[in-house]
Coordinates of C-alpha atoms in Angstrom, one line a residue:
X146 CA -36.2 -17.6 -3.0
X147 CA -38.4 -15.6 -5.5
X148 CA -37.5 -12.4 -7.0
X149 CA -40.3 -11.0 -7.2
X150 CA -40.2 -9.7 -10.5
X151 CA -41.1 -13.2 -12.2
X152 CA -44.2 -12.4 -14.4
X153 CA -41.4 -9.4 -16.1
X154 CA -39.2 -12.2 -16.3
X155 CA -41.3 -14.2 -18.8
X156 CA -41.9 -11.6 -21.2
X157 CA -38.6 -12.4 -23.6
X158 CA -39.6 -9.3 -25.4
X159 CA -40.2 -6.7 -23.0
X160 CA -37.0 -8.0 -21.3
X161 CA -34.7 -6.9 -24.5
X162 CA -36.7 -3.8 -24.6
X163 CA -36.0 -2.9 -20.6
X164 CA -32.4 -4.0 -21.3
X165 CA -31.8 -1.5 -23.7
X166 CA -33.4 1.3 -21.7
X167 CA -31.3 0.1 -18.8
X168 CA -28.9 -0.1 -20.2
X169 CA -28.6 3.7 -21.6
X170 CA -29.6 4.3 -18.2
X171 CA -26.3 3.4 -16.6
X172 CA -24.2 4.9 -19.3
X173 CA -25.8 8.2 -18.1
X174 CA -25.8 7.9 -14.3
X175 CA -21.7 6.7 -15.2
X176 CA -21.9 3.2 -14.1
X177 CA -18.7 2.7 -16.2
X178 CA -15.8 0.6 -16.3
X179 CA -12.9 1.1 -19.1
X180 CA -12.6 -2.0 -21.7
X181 CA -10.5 -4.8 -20.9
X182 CA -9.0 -4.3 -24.5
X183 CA -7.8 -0.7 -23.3
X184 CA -7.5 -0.8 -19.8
X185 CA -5.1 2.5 -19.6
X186 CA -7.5 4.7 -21.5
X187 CA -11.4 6.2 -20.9
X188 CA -11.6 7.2 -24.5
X189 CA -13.9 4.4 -25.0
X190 CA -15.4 2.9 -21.9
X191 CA -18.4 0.3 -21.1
X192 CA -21.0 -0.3 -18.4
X193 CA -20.1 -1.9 -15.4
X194 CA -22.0 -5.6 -15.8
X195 CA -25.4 -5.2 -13.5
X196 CA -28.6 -6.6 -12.7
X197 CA -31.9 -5.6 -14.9
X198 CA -34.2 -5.9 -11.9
X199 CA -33.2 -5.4 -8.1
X200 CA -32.8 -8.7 -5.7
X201 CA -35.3 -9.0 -2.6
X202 CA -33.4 -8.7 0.5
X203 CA -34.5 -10.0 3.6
X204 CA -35.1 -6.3 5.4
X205 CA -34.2 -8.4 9.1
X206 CA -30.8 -9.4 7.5
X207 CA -30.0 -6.0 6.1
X208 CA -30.4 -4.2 9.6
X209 CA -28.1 -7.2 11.9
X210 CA -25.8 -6.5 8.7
X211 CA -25.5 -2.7 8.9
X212 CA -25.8 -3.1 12.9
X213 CA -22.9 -4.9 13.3
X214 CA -20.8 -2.8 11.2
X215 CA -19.4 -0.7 13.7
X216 CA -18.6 -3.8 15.4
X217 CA -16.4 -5.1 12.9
X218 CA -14.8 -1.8 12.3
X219 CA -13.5 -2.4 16.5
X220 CA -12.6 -5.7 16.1
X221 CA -10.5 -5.2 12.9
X222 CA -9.3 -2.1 14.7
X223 CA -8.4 -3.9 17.8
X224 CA -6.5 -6.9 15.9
X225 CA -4.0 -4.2 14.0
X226 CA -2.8 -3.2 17.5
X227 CA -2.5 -6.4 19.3
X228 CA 1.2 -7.4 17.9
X229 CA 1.3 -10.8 20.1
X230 CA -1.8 -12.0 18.3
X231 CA -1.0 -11.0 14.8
X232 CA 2.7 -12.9 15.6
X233 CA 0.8 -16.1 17.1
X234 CA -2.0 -16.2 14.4
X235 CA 0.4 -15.9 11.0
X236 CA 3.3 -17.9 12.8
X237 CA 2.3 -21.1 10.3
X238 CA 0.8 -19.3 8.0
X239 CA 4.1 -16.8 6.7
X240 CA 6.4 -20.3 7.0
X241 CA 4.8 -21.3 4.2
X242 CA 3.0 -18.7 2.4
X243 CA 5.6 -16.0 0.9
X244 CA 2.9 -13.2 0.0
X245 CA 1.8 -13.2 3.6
X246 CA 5.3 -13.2 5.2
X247 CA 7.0 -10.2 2.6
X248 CA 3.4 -8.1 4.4
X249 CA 4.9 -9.2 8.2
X250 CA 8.7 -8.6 7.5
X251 CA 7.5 -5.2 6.6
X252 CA 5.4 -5.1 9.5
X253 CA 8.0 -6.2 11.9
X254 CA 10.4 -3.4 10.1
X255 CA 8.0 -0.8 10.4
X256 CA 7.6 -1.9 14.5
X257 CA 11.6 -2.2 15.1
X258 CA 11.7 0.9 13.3
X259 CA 8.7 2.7 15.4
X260 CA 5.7 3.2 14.1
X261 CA 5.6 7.0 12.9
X262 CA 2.1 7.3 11.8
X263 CA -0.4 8.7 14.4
X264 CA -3.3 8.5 12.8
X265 CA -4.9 5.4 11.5
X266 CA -7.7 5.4 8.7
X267 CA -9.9 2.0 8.1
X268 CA -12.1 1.8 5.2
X269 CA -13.6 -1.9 5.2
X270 CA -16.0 -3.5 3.7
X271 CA -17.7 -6.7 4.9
X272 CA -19.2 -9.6 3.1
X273 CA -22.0 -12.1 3.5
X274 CA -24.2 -13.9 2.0
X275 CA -28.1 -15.2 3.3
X276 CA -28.6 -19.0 4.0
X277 CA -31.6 -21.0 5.6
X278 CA -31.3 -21.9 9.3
X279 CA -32.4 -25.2 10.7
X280 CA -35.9 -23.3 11.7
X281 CA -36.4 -22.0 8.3
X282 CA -35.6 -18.6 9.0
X283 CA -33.0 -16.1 6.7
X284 CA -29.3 -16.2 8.8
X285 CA -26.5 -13.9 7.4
X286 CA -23.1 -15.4 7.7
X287 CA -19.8 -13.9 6.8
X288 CA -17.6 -14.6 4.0
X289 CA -14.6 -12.5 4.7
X290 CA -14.1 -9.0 5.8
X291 CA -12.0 -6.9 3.6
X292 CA -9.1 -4.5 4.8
X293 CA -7.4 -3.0 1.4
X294 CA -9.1 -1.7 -1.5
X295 CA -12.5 -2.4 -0.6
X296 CA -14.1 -1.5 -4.3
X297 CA -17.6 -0.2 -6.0
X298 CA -18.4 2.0 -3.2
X299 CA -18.3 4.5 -6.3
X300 CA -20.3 2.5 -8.7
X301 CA -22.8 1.4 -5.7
X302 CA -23.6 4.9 -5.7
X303 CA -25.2 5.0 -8.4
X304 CA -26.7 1.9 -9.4
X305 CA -30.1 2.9 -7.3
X306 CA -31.2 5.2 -9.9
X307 CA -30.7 2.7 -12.9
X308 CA -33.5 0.5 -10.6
X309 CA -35.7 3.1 -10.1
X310 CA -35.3 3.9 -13.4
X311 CA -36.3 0.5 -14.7
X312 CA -39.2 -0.3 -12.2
X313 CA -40.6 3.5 -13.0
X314 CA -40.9 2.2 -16.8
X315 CA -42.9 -0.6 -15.7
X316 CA -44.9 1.6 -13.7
X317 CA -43.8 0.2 -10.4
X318 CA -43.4 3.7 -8.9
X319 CA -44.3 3.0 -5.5
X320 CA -41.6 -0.4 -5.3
X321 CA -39.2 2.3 -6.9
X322 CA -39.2 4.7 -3.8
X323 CA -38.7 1.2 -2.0
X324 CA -35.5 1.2 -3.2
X325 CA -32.5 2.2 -0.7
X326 CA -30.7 5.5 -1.7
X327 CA -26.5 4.9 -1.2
X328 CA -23.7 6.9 -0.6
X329 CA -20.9 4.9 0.1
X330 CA -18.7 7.1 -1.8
X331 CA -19.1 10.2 0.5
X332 CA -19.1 8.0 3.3
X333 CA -15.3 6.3 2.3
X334 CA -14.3 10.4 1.6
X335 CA -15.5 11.2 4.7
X336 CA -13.4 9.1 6.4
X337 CA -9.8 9.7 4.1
X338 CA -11.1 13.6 4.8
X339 CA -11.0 13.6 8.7
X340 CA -7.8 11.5 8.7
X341 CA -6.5 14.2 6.5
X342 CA -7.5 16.9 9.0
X343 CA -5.6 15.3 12.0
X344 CA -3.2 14.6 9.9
X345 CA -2.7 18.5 10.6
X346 CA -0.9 20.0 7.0
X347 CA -3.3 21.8 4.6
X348 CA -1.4 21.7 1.7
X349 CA -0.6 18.1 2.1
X350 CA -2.3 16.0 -0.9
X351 CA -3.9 12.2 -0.6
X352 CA -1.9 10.2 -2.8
X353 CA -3.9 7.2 -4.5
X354 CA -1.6 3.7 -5.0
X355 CA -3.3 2.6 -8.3
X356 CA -2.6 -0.1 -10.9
X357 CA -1.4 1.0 -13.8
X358 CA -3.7 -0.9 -16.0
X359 CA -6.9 0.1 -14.1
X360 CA -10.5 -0.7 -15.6
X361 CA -12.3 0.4 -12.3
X362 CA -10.8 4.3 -12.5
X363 CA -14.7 5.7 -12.3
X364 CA -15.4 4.0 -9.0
X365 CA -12.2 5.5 -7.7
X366 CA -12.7 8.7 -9.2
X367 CA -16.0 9.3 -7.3
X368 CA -13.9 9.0 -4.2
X369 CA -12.0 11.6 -5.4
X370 CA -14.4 14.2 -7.0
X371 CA -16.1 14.1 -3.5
X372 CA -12.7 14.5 -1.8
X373 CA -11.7 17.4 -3.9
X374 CA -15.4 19.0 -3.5
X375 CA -14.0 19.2 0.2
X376 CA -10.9 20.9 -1.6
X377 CA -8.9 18.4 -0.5
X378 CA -6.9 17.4 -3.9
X379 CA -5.7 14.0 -4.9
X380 CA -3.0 12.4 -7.4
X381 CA -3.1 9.4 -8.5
X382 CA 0.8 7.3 -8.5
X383 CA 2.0 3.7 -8.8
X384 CA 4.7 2.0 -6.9
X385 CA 6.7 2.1 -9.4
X386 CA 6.3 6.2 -9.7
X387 CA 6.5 6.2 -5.7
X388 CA 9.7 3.9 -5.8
X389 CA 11.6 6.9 -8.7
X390 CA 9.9 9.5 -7.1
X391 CA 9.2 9.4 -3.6
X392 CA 10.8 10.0 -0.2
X393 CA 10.8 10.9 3.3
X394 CA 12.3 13.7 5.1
X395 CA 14.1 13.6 8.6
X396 CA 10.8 13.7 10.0
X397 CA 9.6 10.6 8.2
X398 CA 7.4 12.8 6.2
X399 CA 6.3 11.4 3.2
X400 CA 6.8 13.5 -0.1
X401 CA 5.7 12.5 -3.8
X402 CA 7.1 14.5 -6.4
X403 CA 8.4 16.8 -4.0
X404 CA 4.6 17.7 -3.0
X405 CA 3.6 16.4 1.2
X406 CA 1.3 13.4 1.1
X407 CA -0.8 13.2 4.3
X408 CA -2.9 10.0 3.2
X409 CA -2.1 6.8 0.9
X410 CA -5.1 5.2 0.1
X411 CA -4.0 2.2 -1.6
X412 CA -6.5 0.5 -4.7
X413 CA -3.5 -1.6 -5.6
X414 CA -1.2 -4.2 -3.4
X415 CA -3.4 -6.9 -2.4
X416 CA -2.1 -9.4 -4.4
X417 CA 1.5 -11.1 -5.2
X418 CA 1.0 -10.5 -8.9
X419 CA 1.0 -6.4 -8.1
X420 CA 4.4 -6.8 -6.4
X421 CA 7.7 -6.8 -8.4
X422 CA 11.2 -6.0 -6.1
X423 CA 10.4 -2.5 -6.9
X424 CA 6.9 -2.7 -5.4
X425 CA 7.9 -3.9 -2.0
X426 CA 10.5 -1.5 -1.8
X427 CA 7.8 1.3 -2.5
X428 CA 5.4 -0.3 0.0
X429 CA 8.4 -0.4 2.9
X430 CA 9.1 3.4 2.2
X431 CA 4.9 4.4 2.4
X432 CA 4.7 2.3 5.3
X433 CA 7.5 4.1 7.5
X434 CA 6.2 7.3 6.4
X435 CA 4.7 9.2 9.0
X436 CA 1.4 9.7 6.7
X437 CA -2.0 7.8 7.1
X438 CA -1.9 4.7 5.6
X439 CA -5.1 3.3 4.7
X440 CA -4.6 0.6 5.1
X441 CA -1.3 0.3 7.2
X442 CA 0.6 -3.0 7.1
X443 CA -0.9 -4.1 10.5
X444 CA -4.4 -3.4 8.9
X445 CA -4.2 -5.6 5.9
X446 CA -2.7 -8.4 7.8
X447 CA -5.9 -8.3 10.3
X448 CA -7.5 -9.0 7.1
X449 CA -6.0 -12.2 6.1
X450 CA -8.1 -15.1 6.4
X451 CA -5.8 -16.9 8.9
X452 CA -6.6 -14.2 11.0
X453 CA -10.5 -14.6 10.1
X454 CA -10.2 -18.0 11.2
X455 CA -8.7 -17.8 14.5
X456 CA -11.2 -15.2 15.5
X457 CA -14.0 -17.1 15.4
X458 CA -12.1 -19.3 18.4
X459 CA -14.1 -19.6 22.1
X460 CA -12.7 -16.7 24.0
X461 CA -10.7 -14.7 20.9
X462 CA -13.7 -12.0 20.7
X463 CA -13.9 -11.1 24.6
X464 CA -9.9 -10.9 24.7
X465 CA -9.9 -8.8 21.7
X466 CA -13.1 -6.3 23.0
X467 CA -12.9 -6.9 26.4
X468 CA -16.3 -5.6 28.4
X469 CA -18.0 -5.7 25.0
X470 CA -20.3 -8.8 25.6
X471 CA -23.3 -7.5 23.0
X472 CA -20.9 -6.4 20.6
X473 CA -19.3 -9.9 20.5
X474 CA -22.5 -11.6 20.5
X475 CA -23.6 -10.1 17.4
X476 CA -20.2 -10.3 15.9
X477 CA -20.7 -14.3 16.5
X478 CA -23.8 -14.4 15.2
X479 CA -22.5 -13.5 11.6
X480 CA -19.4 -16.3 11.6
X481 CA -19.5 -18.9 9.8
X482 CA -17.9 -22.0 10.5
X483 CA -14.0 -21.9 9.9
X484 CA -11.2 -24.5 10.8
X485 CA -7.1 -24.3 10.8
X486 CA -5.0 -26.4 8.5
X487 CA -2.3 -26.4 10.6
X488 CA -0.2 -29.2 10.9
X489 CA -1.4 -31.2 14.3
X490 CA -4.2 -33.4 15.2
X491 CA -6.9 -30.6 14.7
X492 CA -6.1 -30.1 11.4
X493 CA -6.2 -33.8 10.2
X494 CA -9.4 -34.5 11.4
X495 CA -10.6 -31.2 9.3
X496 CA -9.1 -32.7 6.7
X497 CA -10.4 -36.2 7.2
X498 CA -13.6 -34.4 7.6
X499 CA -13.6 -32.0 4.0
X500 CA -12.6 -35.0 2.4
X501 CA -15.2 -37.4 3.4
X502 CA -17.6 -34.3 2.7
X503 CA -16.3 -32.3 -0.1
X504 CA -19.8 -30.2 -0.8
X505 CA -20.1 -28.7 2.8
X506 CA -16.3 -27.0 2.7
X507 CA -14.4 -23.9 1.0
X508 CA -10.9 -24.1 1.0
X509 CA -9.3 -20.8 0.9
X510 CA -6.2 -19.5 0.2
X511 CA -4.8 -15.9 1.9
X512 CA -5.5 -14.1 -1.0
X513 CA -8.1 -11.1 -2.2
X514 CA -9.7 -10.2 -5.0
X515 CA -11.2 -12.8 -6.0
X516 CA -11.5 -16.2 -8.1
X517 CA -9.1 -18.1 -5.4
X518 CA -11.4 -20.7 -3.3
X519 CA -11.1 -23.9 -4.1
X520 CA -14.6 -26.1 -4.2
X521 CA -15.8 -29.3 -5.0
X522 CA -13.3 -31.8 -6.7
X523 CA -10.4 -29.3 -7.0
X524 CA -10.8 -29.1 -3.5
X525 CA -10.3 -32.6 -2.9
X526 CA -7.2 -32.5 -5.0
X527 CA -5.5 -30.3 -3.0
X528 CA -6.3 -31.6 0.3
X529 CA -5.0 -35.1 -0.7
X530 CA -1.6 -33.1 -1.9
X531 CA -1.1 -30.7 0.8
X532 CA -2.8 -33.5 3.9
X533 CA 0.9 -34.1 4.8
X534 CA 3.1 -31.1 4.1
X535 CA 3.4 -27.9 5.8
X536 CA 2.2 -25.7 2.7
X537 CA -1.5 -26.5 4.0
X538 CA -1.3 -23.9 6.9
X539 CA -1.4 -21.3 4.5
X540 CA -5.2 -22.3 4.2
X541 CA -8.2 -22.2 5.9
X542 CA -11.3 -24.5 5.6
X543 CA -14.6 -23.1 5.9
X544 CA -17.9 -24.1 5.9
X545 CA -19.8 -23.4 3.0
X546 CA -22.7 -20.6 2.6
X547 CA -25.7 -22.3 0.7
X548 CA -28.0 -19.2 -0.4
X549 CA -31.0 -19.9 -2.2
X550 CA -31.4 -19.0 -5.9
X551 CA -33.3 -17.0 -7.4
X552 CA -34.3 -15.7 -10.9
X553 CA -33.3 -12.4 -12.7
X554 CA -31.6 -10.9 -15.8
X555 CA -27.7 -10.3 -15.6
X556 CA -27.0 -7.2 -18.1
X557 CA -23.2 -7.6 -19.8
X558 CA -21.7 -6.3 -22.8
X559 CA -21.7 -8.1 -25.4
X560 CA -24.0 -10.5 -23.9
X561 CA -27.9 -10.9 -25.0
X562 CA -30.0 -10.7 -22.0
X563 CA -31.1 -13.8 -20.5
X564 CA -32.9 -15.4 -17.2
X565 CA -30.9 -17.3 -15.0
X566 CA -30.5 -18.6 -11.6
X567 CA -28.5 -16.4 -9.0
X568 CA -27.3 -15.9 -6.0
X569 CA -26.3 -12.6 -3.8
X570 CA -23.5 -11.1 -1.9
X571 CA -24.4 -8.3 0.5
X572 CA -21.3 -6.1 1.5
X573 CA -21.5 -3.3 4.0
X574 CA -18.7 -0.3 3.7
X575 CA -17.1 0.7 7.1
X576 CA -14.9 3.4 8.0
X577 CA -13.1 4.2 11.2
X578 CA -10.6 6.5 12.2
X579 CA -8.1 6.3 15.5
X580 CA -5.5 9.3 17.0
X581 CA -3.2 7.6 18.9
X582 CA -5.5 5.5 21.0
X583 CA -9.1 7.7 20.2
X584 CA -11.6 6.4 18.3
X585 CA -12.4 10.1 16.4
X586 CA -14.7 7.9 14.2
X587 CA -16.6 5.1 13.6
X588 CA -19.7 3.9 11.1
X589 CA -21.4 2.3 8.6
X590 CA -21.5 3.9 5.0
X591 CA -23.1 2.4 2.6
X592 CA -23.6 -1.3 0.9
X593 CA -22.9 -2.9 -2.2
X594 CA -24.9 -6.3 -3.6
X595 CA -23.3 -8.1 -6.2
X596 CA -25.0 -11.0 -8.1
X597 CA -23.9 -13.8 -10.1
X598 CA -25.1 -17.2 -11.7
X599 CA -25.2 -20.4 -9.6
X600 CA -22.6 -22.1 -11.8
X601 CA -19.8 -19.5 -10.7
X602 CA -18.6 -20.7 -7.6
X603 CA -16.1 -18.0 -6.4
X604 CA -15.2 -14.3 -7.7
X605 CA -16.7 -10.9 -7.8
X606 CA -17.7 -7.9 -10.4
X607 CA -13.4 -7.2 -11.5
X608 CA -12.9 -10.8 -11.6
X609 CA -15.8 -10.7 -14.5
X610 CA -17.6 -13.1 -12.5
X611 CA -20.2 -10.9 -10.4
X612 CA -22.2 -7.8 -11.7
X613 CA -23.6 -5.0 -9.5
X614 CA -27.1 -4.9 -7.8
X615 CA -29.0 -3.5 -5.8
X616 CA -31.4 -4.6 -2.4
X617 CA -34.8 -4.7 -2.9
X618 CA -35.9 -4.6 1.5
X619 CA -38.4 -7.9 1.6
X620 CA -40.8 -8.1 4.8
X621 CA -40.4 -3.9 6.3
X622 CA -38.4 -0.9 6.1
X623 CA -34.8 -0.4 6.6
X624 CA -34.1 3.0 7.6
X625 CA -31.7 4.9 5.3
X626 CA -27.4 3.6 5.4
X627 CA -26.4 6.7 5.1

């Protein structure tokens, strides 16, 4: 696929000489990230790693991706209700992975318990990336759909202008304008901000779960600065400070440093490295609080890739969203092709078949954020290890997304500009919002394109891997996101 921008390419010079100006275009727009040498601190901070020119888009794949947002935002909806499927779906998996099963023990103790929360808050964001179909034409296919901390809605924000920026000094003002304004920031703050109205206290606070060493702070921060321009305030607490300091009333409410908390929104505790004993214990006490989780337990675990898997089954989408038939069909259209590991006939001829064809599979682990598929001859490795034990049910096989590359110049510190080959994700942010059983809200907020070189198989912008983009509509218009 071309970029478009190929003759800028070629110019070595000009190229240092936009990077520069790009460069101190981010810086001022905030497209920040704190240093990896002083993660706890914004005395000294960096830009975020990003494109120097904007990636063409197909404009038919960013519509079905935006279109089917809403979809999504049902389907992971209906999943975090439906306790028989999340029990039958994960009943391999949390044998043998331990991160999965300490998230359903919870789970289960929250449901014995009763679930005291009334309102439920989603803020996803779902991934693809663009391949060729047998006719030629662009197809979008899903890579995973993500249920907890789904980052750079902040940062996407306000990338746009560092594009325009760059294309205006090169005197492509009219391809500037082409480029999509985003707001996925309000759009994620919209969302935290009606659950915090149903949640019905006003002088309850949104309390933010964040790492304590936490180089993404300005994409979280945008979320809040919009929140608090709704003059709903924020703190920001660990599980460690919510395990010392927090607690619930006879009510369930849920109080942090003595101060009501209507709505966690959690940026940390989506991997087993950010749990210690402490941690769970914190994440049991949130979770039978009576405030707006987002997301709660039952959320995260319709997340998993296990669950990904089986919902790409024959009849899993129509029992799920029953009466829904055009909704399903465009869900299906997106999936990819995805296989269980579990132990059984099915799961050896997978096997036999991943193994016999090592460059047409992912194998993937029930883990986010990043830098955990397995490709190629590591891949191989593991199947031949795990082909007769248990442990491989806490995989999934999928089929694997060939995009085509393309050329442009990926802009990190430290690093001199240069050309190489790349290829895209697109993400699109989703929020929903549910009283009881009412759907109060439900839409699509924004995007996020994220770029890397062809030699990184797996891992996005915080795994140092990606760096932030932006869609450059090829072949029409795509109305404004949002």
């Amino acid at each position: 696929m071309a970029s478009g921008w190929e003759s800028f390419l070629q110019d070595e010079q000009q190229l240092e000489e936009l990077a520069r100006q790009a460069v101190d275009r981010a810086l001022a727009e905030g497209v920040l990230l704190r240093t990896a040498q002083d993660p706890t601190s914004s005395a000294v901070v960096s830009y975020a790693p990003f494109t120097l020119f904007p990636s063409l888009v197909p404009s038919a794949l960013l519509e079905q991706a935006y279109a089917v947002q809403m979809d999504f935002n049902l389907l992971v909806d209906a999943v975090s209700q439906n306790t028989a499927f999340l029990e039958q779906t994960l009943s391999s998996t949390i044998k043998r992975d331990d991160f999965t099963a300490r998230l359903f023990d919870i789970y289960k103790q929250v449901l014995k318990e009763g679930i005291a929360q009334t309102v439920f808050l989603g803020l996803n964001r779902s991934d693809y990336m663009f391949q060729r179909s047998a006719d030629g034409s662009p197809a979008l296919k899903q890579i995973e759909i993500n249920t907890i901390s789904a980052s750079f809605g902040g940062l996407a924000s306000r990338t746009p202008a560092v594009h325009r920026h760059v294309l205006n000094v090169l005197r492509k003002t009219k391809e500037a304008t082409q480029i999509l304004s985003n707001h996925p920031s309000k759009g994620l703050a919209l969302g935290i901000a009606k659950a915090w109205e149903l949640y019905g206290s006003a002088n309850a606070l949104v309390l933010l779960i964040a790492q304590e060493k936490e180089r993404n702070v300005f994409d979280q921060r945008a979320v809040e600065n919009e929140l608090l321009a709704k003059s709903i305030h924020v703190i920001r607490r660990s599980f460690k400070d919510v395990a010392e300091r927090g607690s619930l009333d006879q009510d369930r409410r849920l109080f942090m440093d003595g101060q009501e908390v209507a709505v966690v929104y959690f940026r940390d505790g989506y991997m087993p490295s950010q749990y210690s004993p402490q941690n769970w214990a914190a994440r049991l006490l949130l979770e039978r609080s009576c405030a707006v989780k987002c997301p709660d337990i039952a959320t995260q675990l319709a997340g998993t890739k296990k669950v990904q898997q089986e919902l790409s089954r024959t009849g899993v989408l129509e029992m799920l969203l029953p009466g829904q038939p055009e909704a399903v069909a465009r869900l299906r259209a997106t999936f990819a092709g995805l296989y269980s590991l579990d132990m059984g006939e099915e799961g050896d001829r997978v096997i036999a078949e991943a193994l016999a064809a090592p460059n047409r599979f992912v194998l993937k682990p029930q883990r986010e954020g990043g830098g955990n598929n397995l490709y190629g001859e590591e891949m191989v490795q593991t199947l031949q290890r795990l082909k007769d034990s248990e442990e491989r049910a806490s995989y999934i096989l999928m089929e694997k997304i060939e995009p085509e590359p393309f050329g442009n110049c990926l802009l990190r510190p430290g690093s001199p500009a240069r050309v190489v080959q790349c290829i895209s994700e697109l993400g699109i942010f989703g929020v929903y919002v549910r009283q009881g059983k009412t759907l109060v809200m439900n839409k699509h907020v924004g995007h996020l394109l994220r770029t890397k070189a062809i030699e990184h198989a797996d891992g996005g912008v915080a795994a140092g891997v990606a760096v932030l983009d932006n869609p450059y509509p090829e072949g029409g218009t795509v109305p404004l996101p949002f």
